Amino acid sequence: MANNTSKVVHLRRKDGVSDALQRIALEHEPALRRFVGARLSAHPDHEDVVQETFLRVARQENVEERLSRSLDSVRSYLFSIATNIIRDRYRKAGTRQKYDDLTRYRARAHGVESSAEEVVSAQEQLADVKAAIMKLSPECRDAFVLNRFEGLSYREVADTMSVSVSMVEKHIMRALAELRRHVDRG
Amino acid sequence: MKERFDRRKKHVERRAQWFVMRLYSGDMTATDESELLGWLAEDPDHRQAYERLLHLRDLSGDLAGDKDIAALTKGALHARTRKRLDRRWIGLAAAVFLVAVTGVVTRTFLVSTDGTQILETALGDQQTFVLRDGSSATLNSGSRVLIDFDSLGRRILLDFGEIFLAVAKDPERTLTIRAGDHVVTALGTKFSVHLSGHRLEIAVAEGRVAVSDDNIRFPRQTEFLARFEAGSLILDAGSVARFEQDQQTVTEDSIAEVERLQSWRSGRVRFEDQTLMDVISEVNRYSRVKVLIEDSTIADLRISAVLNLDQVEMTGQVELLLSSLEDIHPIKVVRHPDRFVLIADRGTRRNRS
């Protein structure tokens, strides 16, 4: 299943950032690998995505500032980059209508989802997603947008809202449930 | 029939929500991961529900540039700041019980401390207190502290147990925690202090703290900085310091260790490759029903596990953890009404017939 041998990512940058990157890689690589593994379920692209995430971080302009934030938020940041990489790959595969590995894998998971109407329905879906977010209860909505758009970790959201982490977790689950209900049935 | 179908579907959805939420928490363990992969492989419906939620969550990211969403996000940050100010205002009037939240164990109180005040938690309980200076203090199971704030300084005495602090910056008044023979001094920072008998453990998540073994107090930050070098131990973020009798160990750059030590704040305690002895003494901090190791040959087994903290069902959670240990390790759990006893399992079950 998931490749658990911890391969150290080698990152080079001349401006002295590489130490910070190396440290980040050591600290977060197992968690990132686990995250990507759980998103792609041991798909062969798995290792690629982990490597590319660190490469993208290395290319960021404000990398030092980014990496000096709290642990939770660095991890959130890495996860959102990895999410984008996964999405980019999926999208490219979709527009080319190529049934490469990832598309086929995804198509199996979603049923029919790479047809021509898909592009149109993605727009509609996005509008539905937005409507669903707007309709969430204020507490639940705050927790979701702070996490999703402000990039705050659950703990940071909890600290910002002065509630417990487990409360934030409940809000996040509730928000996901509402997205699903609204987009797929509403 | 239909009703049963709906109920099943709802259950699948909830599990999917839970996994997606956990996935983005950043603290999934190997156990969580294999549980997820197992669940996904169980039934195509599971995978579909899970992938669908991931897809919708991913899709919502495209709203990042949306004006309404941006306004909501700004509002969320702003509203919270205002609310906290309101809370502080209420706090000036009286010490007010504020929120009783969650099925787990955390409550948030607001503490108005003119002079001194004692905060404490029962076994299995956790509480978060918003202190008058805006700092927040979370007490872990079975802990007691004395809060003593005045214009000269912010002093906390950790009598026993464990405290996590997110310290508000105040240049005029440093915050010190006394625990046993040690004094921990903090600038704006996040860290935890755990005192158990003569064993003291300090884990720094953000910022830096100074530990000294005398009782010098530094009322002002300038004074504090001037004497910073003088004989005190400086701990940076990612450091864990342990003091036991005359022994002192400091582990630096160990963010993962700090996170693990503070995982109780998110309602679960994680164990990664620790001895059974250590795991059980930690479990006993949360449980009224105690666990005893009867057989020294199993005390050093290396264990990885997760204990969920649930005040109402703590005994059930302990039992869950123990039975998972029984499955993987050569351990047998003997259940008594008031305690669990662990003995070595030397294949007795197989030989019994």
XYZ file of C-alpha atoms in Angstrom:
539
model
C 0.000 0.000 0.000
C 1.282 3.432 0.882
C 4.982 3.890 0.521
C 6.218 4.441 4.030
C 9.946 4.510 3.461
C 10.795 8.063 4.358
C 12.719 9.459 1.435
C 14.354 12.747 2.303
C 13.520 15.421 -0.205
C 16.531 17.293 -1.477
C 15.912 20.942 -2.007
C 18.459 23.475 -3.016
C 18.234 27.199 -2.961
C 21.114 29.577 -2.908
C 19.613 32.243 -0.689
C 19.810 30.398 2.586
C 16.208 29.270 2.522
C 17.241 25.686 2.020
C 17.833 25.072 5.725
C 14.310 26.134 6.523
C 12.987 23.975 3.707
C 15.016 21.015 4.838
C 13.650 21.383 8.322
C 10.092 21.714 7.048
C 10.575 18.634 4.886
C 11.792 16.617 7.856
C 9.003 17.811 10.098
C 6.102 17.492 7.724
C 7.033 14.904 5.155
C 5.502 11.889 6.938
C 2.256 13.801 7.511
C 2.213 15.072 3.927
C 2.874 11.602 2.551
C 0.031 10.240 4.655
C -2.254 13.034 3.479
C -1.491 12.488 -0.198
C -1.791 8.748 0.320
C -5.252 9.154 1.779
C -6.314 11.458 -1.055
C -5.003 9.272 -3.847
C -5.281 5.873 -2.148
C -1.873 4.546 -3.123
C -2.176 5.760 -6.695
C 1.233 5.707 -8.452
C 1.244 9.539 -8.675
C 1.411 9.611 -4.909
C 5.191 10.053 -4.574
C 5.289 12.650 -7.384
C 2.767 14.825 -5.626
C 4.774 14.794 -2.387
C 7.947 15.817 -4.231
C 6.199 18.475 -6.281
C 4.633 20.009 -3.199
C 8.058 20.727 -1.723
C 9.333 22.006 -5.064
C 6.412 24.417 -5.311
C 7.025 25.641 -1.791
C 10.682 26.224 -2.687
C 9.626 28.362 -5.633
C 7.309 30.602 -3.585
C 8.383 34.199 -3.233
C 7.642 34.656 0.442
C 8.773 31.203 1.428
C 10.671 32.237 4.532
C 7.778 34.163 5.952
C 5.415 31.330 5.080
C 7.538 28.747 6.813
C 8.080 30.784 9.934
C 4.399 30.640 10.865
C 3.076 28.175 13.428
C 3.365 24.429 12.843
C -0.300 23.948 12.210
C -0.473 26.641 9.616
C 2.642 25.467 7.766
C 1.035 22.059 7.589
C -2.280 23.507 6.380
C -0.316 25.404 3.773
C 1.475 22.273 2.541
C -1.823 20.393 2.372
C -3.481 23.112 0.332
C -0.568 23.135 -2.129
C -0.781 19.363 -2.442
C -4.544 19.657 -2.960
C -3.954 22.140 -5.782
C -1.442 19.845 -7.434
C -3.880 16.962 -7.326
C -6.624 19.171 -8.739
C -4.417 20.554 -11.505
C -3.540 17.100 -12.657
C -7.132 16.003 -12.603
C -8.279 19.074 -14.514
C -5.663 18.781 -17.228
C -6.508 15.165 -17.682
C -10.197 16.099 -17.890
C -9.896 18.853 -20.521
C -7.734 16.726 -22.733
C -10.352 14.036 -22.440
C -7.513 11.650 -22.000
C -8.237 8.619 -19.986
C -4.919 8.526 -18.339
C -4.498 6.836 -15.029
C -5.748 9.588 -12.862
C -8.859 10.314 -14.890
C -9.840 6.725 -15.043
C -9.237 6.387 -11.376
C -11.326 9.450 -10.634
C -14.046 8.464 -13.087
C -14.396 5.168 -11.311
C -14.777 6.986 -8.063
C -17.382 9.508 -9.205
C -19.322 7.539 -11.753
C -19.661 9.541 -14.954
C -17.783 12.732 -14.508
C -15.629 13.588 -17.441
C -18.295 14.246 -20.065
C -18.711 17.501 -21.992
C -21.592 18.643 -19.753
C -19.197 18.358 -16.872
C -17.571 21.684 -17.703
C -20.946 23.438 -17.652
C -22.127 21.654 -14.585
C -18.919 22.560 -12.769
C -19.958 26.224 -13.033
C -23.409 25.429 -11.712
C -21.916 23.321 -8.991
C -19.677 26.164 -7.940
C -22.691 28.467 -7.666
C -24.406 25.807 -5.557
C -21.367 25.469 -3.350
C -21.349 29.200 -2.802
C -25.071 29.264 -1.987
C -24.549 26.406 0.476
C -21.758 28.297 2.240
C -23.858 31.456 2.465
C -26.663 29.472 4.102
C -24.560 27.908 6.847
C -25.176 28.993 10.422
C -22.841 31.885 11.330
C -20.565 29.867 13.631
C -20.293 27.001 11.203
C -19.690 29.346 8.268
C -16.989 31.275 10.110
C -15.169 28.071 10.980
C -15.346 26.818 7.405
C -14.234 30.031 5.656
C -11.425 30.683 8.138
C -10.114 27.192 7.501
C -10.693 27.060 3.754
C -9.987 30.614 2.608
C -7.848 32.084 5.339
C -5.829 28.857 5.525
C -6.082 28.632 9.316
C -5.602 25.246 10.943
C -8.397 23.900 13.154
C -6.457 24.951 16.208
C -5.971 28.469 14.882
C -9.657 28.665 13.996
C -10.473 27.514 17.537
C -8.188 30.159 19.008
C -9.667 32.853 16.751
C -13.238 31.911 17.620
C -12.498 31.172 21.301
C -14.036 27.718 21.070
C -12.528 24.255 21.423
C -10.838 22.383 18.594
C -13.443 19.651 18.761
C -16.152 22.277 18.281
C -14.348 23.501 15.159
C -14.149 19.918 13.931
C -17.893 19.580 14.341
C -18.476 22.800 12.410
C -16.254 21.565 9.580
C -18.124 18.258 9.367
C -21.441 20.094 9.411
C -20.277 22.416 6.611
C -19.223 19.448 4.478
C -22.597 17.800 5.097
C -24.412 20.963 4.001
C -22.320 21.303 0.820
C -23.204 17.767 -0.082
C -26.904 18.167 0.724
C -27.247 21.453 -1.129
C -25.288 20.616 -4.261
C -26.463 17.065 -4.755
C -30.087 17.278 -3.724
C -31.096 20.886 -3.433
C -36.796 -0.869 4.037
C -36.457 2.643 2.659
C -35.890 3.993 6.126
C -33.152 1.509 6.802
C -31.527 2.421 3.528
C -31.566 6.120 4.433
C -30.131 5.418 7.823
C -27.292 3.439 6.343
C -26.627 6.152 3.815
C -26.571 8.790 6.504
C -24.107 6.724 8.469
C -21.822 6.392 5.427
C -22.016 10.149 4.866
C -21.079 10.884 8.446
C -18.098 8.587 8.304
C -17.002 10.275 5.069
C -17.345 13.719 6.669
C -15.302 12.556 9.593
C -12.506 11.205 7.424
C -12.332 14.331 5.247
C -12.304 16.525 8.343
C -9.528 14.386 9.900
C -7.563 14.345 6.651
C -7.238 18.118 6.737
C -6.525 18.257 10.472
C -2.855 17.518 9.814
C -2.624 15.051 12.670
C -3.773 11.823 11.077
C -1.933 8.871 12.563
C -0.905 5.670 10.818
C -3.850 4.006 12.551
C -6.279 6.611 11.154
C -4.800 6.099 7.723
C -5.179 2.347 7.691
C -8.683 2.721 9.111
C -9.566 5.058 6.240
C -8.043 2.854 3.553
C -9.817 -0.153 5.032
C -13.136 1.657 5.099
C -12.738 2.810 1.491
C -11.974 -0.712 0.337
C -14.998 -2.102 2.167
C -17.690 -0.783 -0.144
C -17.775 1.293 -3.374
C -20.405 3.528 -1.705
C -17.845 4.482 0.908
C -15.372 5.569 -1.723
C -17.990 7.485 -3.624
C -19.185 9.443 -0.570
C -15.589 10.224 0.394
C -14.490 11.304 -3.105
C -17.616 13.392 -3.504
C -16.941 15.371 -0.316
C -13.304 15.877 -1.316
C -14.469 17.084 -4.709
C -16.888 19.634 -3.208
C -14.324 20.830 -0.703
C -11.750 21.190 -3.494
C -14.266 23.011 -5.686
C -15.039 25.549 -2.969
C -11.428 26.719 -3.333
C -12.397 28.352 -6.628
C -14.468 30.807 -4.605
C -11.314 32.307 -3.132
C -11.602 35.290 -5.477
C -15.339 35.698 -4.953
C -16.355 39.058 -3.467
C -19.080 37.729 -1.169
C -16.849 34.976 0.152
C -13.988 37.419 0.719
C -16.369 39.656 2.673
C -17.525 36.694 4.758
C -13.946 35.726 5.524
C -12.980 39.241 6.574
C -16.164 39.379 8.618
C -15.303 36.136 10.370
C -11.923 37.493 11.439
C -13.394 40.814 12.458
C -16.484 39.511 14.257
C -14.345 37.253 16.367
C -12.070 40.030 17.473
C -15.052 42.102 18.479
C -16.625 39.215 20.311
C -13.475 38.654 22.310
C -13.446 42.291 23.333
C -17.071 41.981 24.399
C -16.156 38.983 26.447
C -13.401 40.829 28.189
C -15.833 43.591 28.979
C -18.263 41.152 30.542
C -15.350 39.749 32.474
C -14.693 43.068 34.118
C -18.179 43.090 35.554
C -17.972 39.658 37.044
C -16.458 36.267 36.597
C -19.026 34.896 34.275
C -19.584 31.359 33.175
C -19.608 31.710 29.418
C -19.936 28.766 27.173
C -20.519 25.111 27.830
C -19.485 23.533 24.583
C -19.034 20.190 22.899
C -19.612 16.528 23.537
C -15.977 16.212 24.470
C -14.646 17.869 27.519
C -13.739 21.459 26.907
C -15.509 24.391 28.415
C -14.587 28.002 28.070
C -14.742 30.248 31.061
C -13.784 33.791 31.457
C -11.774 34.619 34.486
C -11.750 37.976 36.104
C -8.897 37.943 38.474
C -8.513 40.746 40.859
C -6.010 39.177 43.154
C -5.881 35.414 43.183
C -8.065 32.641 41.926
C -7.864 28.864 41.845
C -8.729 26.946 38.700
C -9.056 23.196 38.701
C -10.237 20.254 36.641
C -11.536 16.823 37.618
C -10.248 13.554 36.181
C -11.134 13.189 32.523
C -12.105 16.844 32.336
C -10.489 19.637 30.330
C -11.266 23.311 30.572
C -10.193 26.426 28.755
C -10.115 29.693 30.636
C -9.834 33.079 29.007
C -7.794 35.095 31.464
C -8.274 38.769 32.074
C -5.173 39.802 30.120
C -6.542 37.976 27.051
C -4.292 34.944 27.499
C -5.962 31.592 27.369
C -5.180 28.716 29.696
C -6.281 25.168 29.038
C -6.116 22.756 31.947
C -5.739 19.079 31.221
C -7.375 16.320 33.258
C -6.797 16.452 37.028
C -4.932 19.752 37.309
C -4.908 22.716 39.643
C -3.421 26.185 39.230
C -3.440 29.387 41.187
C -3.727 32.575 39.135
C -2.232 35.689 40.678
C -2.269 38.788 38.456
C -1.619 42.326 39.536
C -0.027 45.469 38.135
C 3.458 44.138 38.855
C 3.223 40.841 37.104
C 1.288 37.818 35.995
C 2.052 34.825 38.160
C 0.680 31.327 37.858
C 1.386 28.512 40.261
C 0.987 25.031 38.792
C 0.103 22.959 41.823
C -0.235 19.703 39.904
C -1.261 18.529 36.449
C -0.815 20.148 33.089
C -1.516 23.569 31.620
C -1.315 24.870 28.045
C -0.962 28.612 27.717
C -1.412 30.977 24.808
C 0.069 34.076 26.366
C -1.085 37.569 25.388
C 1.773 40.021 24.962
C 2.161 42.560 27.728
C 5.485 44.413 27.764
C 4.874 45.720 31.265
C 4.127 42.428 32.914
C 5.912 39.181 32.168
C 4.104 35.965 32.840
C 5.731 33.359 35.032
C 4.683 29.874 35.966
C 6.043 28.205 39.049
C 6.050 24.435 38.929
C 7.861 22.499 41.598
C 11.362 23.945 41.899
C 11.250 25.723 38.576
C 10.070 29.023 37.237
C 9.097 29.331 33.577
C 9.031 32.828 32.131
C 7.198 33.561 28.903
C 6.944 36.319 26.362
C 3.958 36.178 23.983
C 4.038 32.485 23.233
C 2.309 29.112 23.281
C 3.588 26.319 25.480
C 2.575 23.683 27.987
C 3.847 22.782 31.435
C 3.190 19.389 32.976
C 3.997 18.609 36.584
C 3.618 15.076 37.845
C 5.160 14.333 41.209
C 8.765 15.474 40.843
C 8.720 15.195 37.085
C 8.377 18.424 35.109
C 7.932 18.677 31.364
C 7.809 21.864 29.301
C 6.924 21.858 25.599
C 7.129 25.041 23.520
C 4.920 25.318 20.429
C 5.581 28.955 19.548
C 7.854 31.758 20.679
C 10.332 31.102 23.461
C 10.399 30.690 27.207
C 13.069 30.830 29.886
C 13.339 28.320 32.714
C 15.238 28.978 35.874
C 15.501 26.917 38.998
C 15.521 29.782 41.433
C 12.724 32.077 42.307
C 13.741 35.337 40.683
C 10.881 37.275 39.224
C 11.179 39.709 36.381
C 8.339 42.183 36.614
C 9.293 44.116 33.507
C 10.329 42.851 30.160
C 13.431 45.035 30.001
C 14.612 43.580 33.241
C 13.714 40.160 31.970
C 15.728 40.630 28.792
C 18.696 42.016 30.689
C 18.857 38.928 32.835
C 17.814 36.564 30.126
C 21.284 35.124 29.742
C 21.966 34.948 33.428
C 21.732 31.310 34.285
C 18.372 30.491 32.833
C 17.660 27.894 30.218
C 16.176 29.249 27.008
C 13.721 27.073 25.124
C 12.782 27.893 21.557
C 9.722 26.712 19.675
C 9.927 22.977 19.072
C 11.826 22.303 22.290
C 10.866 19.908 25.027
C 12.587 20.106 28.407
C 12.269 17.451 31.083
C 13.388 17.747 34.680
C 13.431 14.824 37.022
C 15.276 14.929 40.309
C 18.712 16.168 39.264
C 18.364 15.142 35.673
C 17.648 17.607 32.937
C 17.118 16.756 29.279
C 16.329 19.160 26.484
C 15.243 18.039 23.050
C 15.372 20.741 20.408
C 13.811 21.042 16.955
C 11.278 18.438 17.770
C 8.033 19.957 16.602
C 6.506 16.520 16.191
C 7.195 15.714 19.843
C 5.660 19.025 20.973
C 2.577 18.331 18.897
C 2.256 14.874 20.346
C 2.617 16.138 23.914
C -0.076 18.740 23.292
C -2.434 16.531 21.303
C -4.757 16.300 24.338
C -5.945 19.787 23.408
C -7.736 18.379 20.391
C -9.567 15.723 22.380
C -7.262 12.808 21.797
C -3.916 11.624 23.130
C -1.520 10.094 20.653
C 1.151 7.568 21.491
C 3.919 6.881 19.014
C 6.303 4.046 19.744
C 6.254 4.443 23.527
C 6.636 1.799 26.203
C 3.459 0.208 27.505
C 4.420 1.517 30.937
C 4.444 5.129 29.709
C 1.230 4.676 27.757
C -0.613 3.255 30.763
C 0.552 5.927 33.184
C -0.707 8.516 30.688
C -4.050 6.707 30.300
C -4.452 6.695 34.081
C -4.285 10.476 34.105
C -7.672 10.560 32.411
C -9.478 7.576 33.804
C -11.173 6.883 37.111
C -10.987 3.173 36.387
C -7.252 2.515 36.629
C -5.125 0.242 34.494
C -2.446 -1.871 36.158
C 0.423 -3.773 34.580
C 0.710 -7.027 36.492
C 3.561 -8.522 34.520
C 6.864 -6.667 34.165
C 7.790 -8.592 31.008
C 5.249 -6.606 28.996
C 6.053 -3.174 30.464
C 8.624 -2.380 27.788
C 6.559 -3.339 24.742
C 6.580 -0.519 22.183
C 3.098 0.817 21.584
C 1.467 3.187 19.083
C -2.145 4.042 19.794
C -4.723 6.771 20.189
C -6.884 7.464 23.225
C -9.997 9.532 22.578
C -10.935 11.787 25.453
C -14.593 11.645 26.285
C -15.660 12.648 29.735
C -18.939 10.764 29.661
C -17.567 7.565 28.197
C -13.968 7.628 29.396
C -14.002 4.051 30.689
C -15.357 2.890 27.335
C -12.553 4.723 25.539
C -9.932 3.128 27.782
C -11.444 -0.278 27.153
C -11.379 0.390 23.409
C -7.689 1.227 23.534
C -6.886 -1.829 25.647
C -8.746 -4.223 23.409
C -6.915 -2.853 20.376
C -3.647 -3.547 22.225
C -4.864 -7.059 22.943
C -5.304 -7.618 19.212
C -1.813 -6.595 18.215
C 0.393 -7.387 21.181
C 0.876 -10.441 23.401
C -1.205 -8.836 26.129
C -4.283 -10.052 27.922
C -6.693 -7.678 29.648
C -8.410 -8.915 32.794
C -11.479 -6.784 33.457
C -12.557 -5.980 37.002
C -15.332 -3.535 37.913
C -12.883 -1.012 39.348
C -9.731 -1.698 37.344
C -8.198 -3.270 34.273
C -5.236 -5.591 34.811
C -2.770 -6.303 32.014
C -0.929 -9.606 31.933
C 1.247 -11.321 29.345
C -0.650 -13.504 26.928
C 1.468 -16.619 26.583
C -0.815 -18.374 24.179
C -3.101 -19.406 27.013
C -6.157 -19.016 24.832
C -4.872 -21.488 22.325
C -3.937 -24.069 24.940
C -7.084 -23.843 26.957
C -9.132 -26.358 24.958
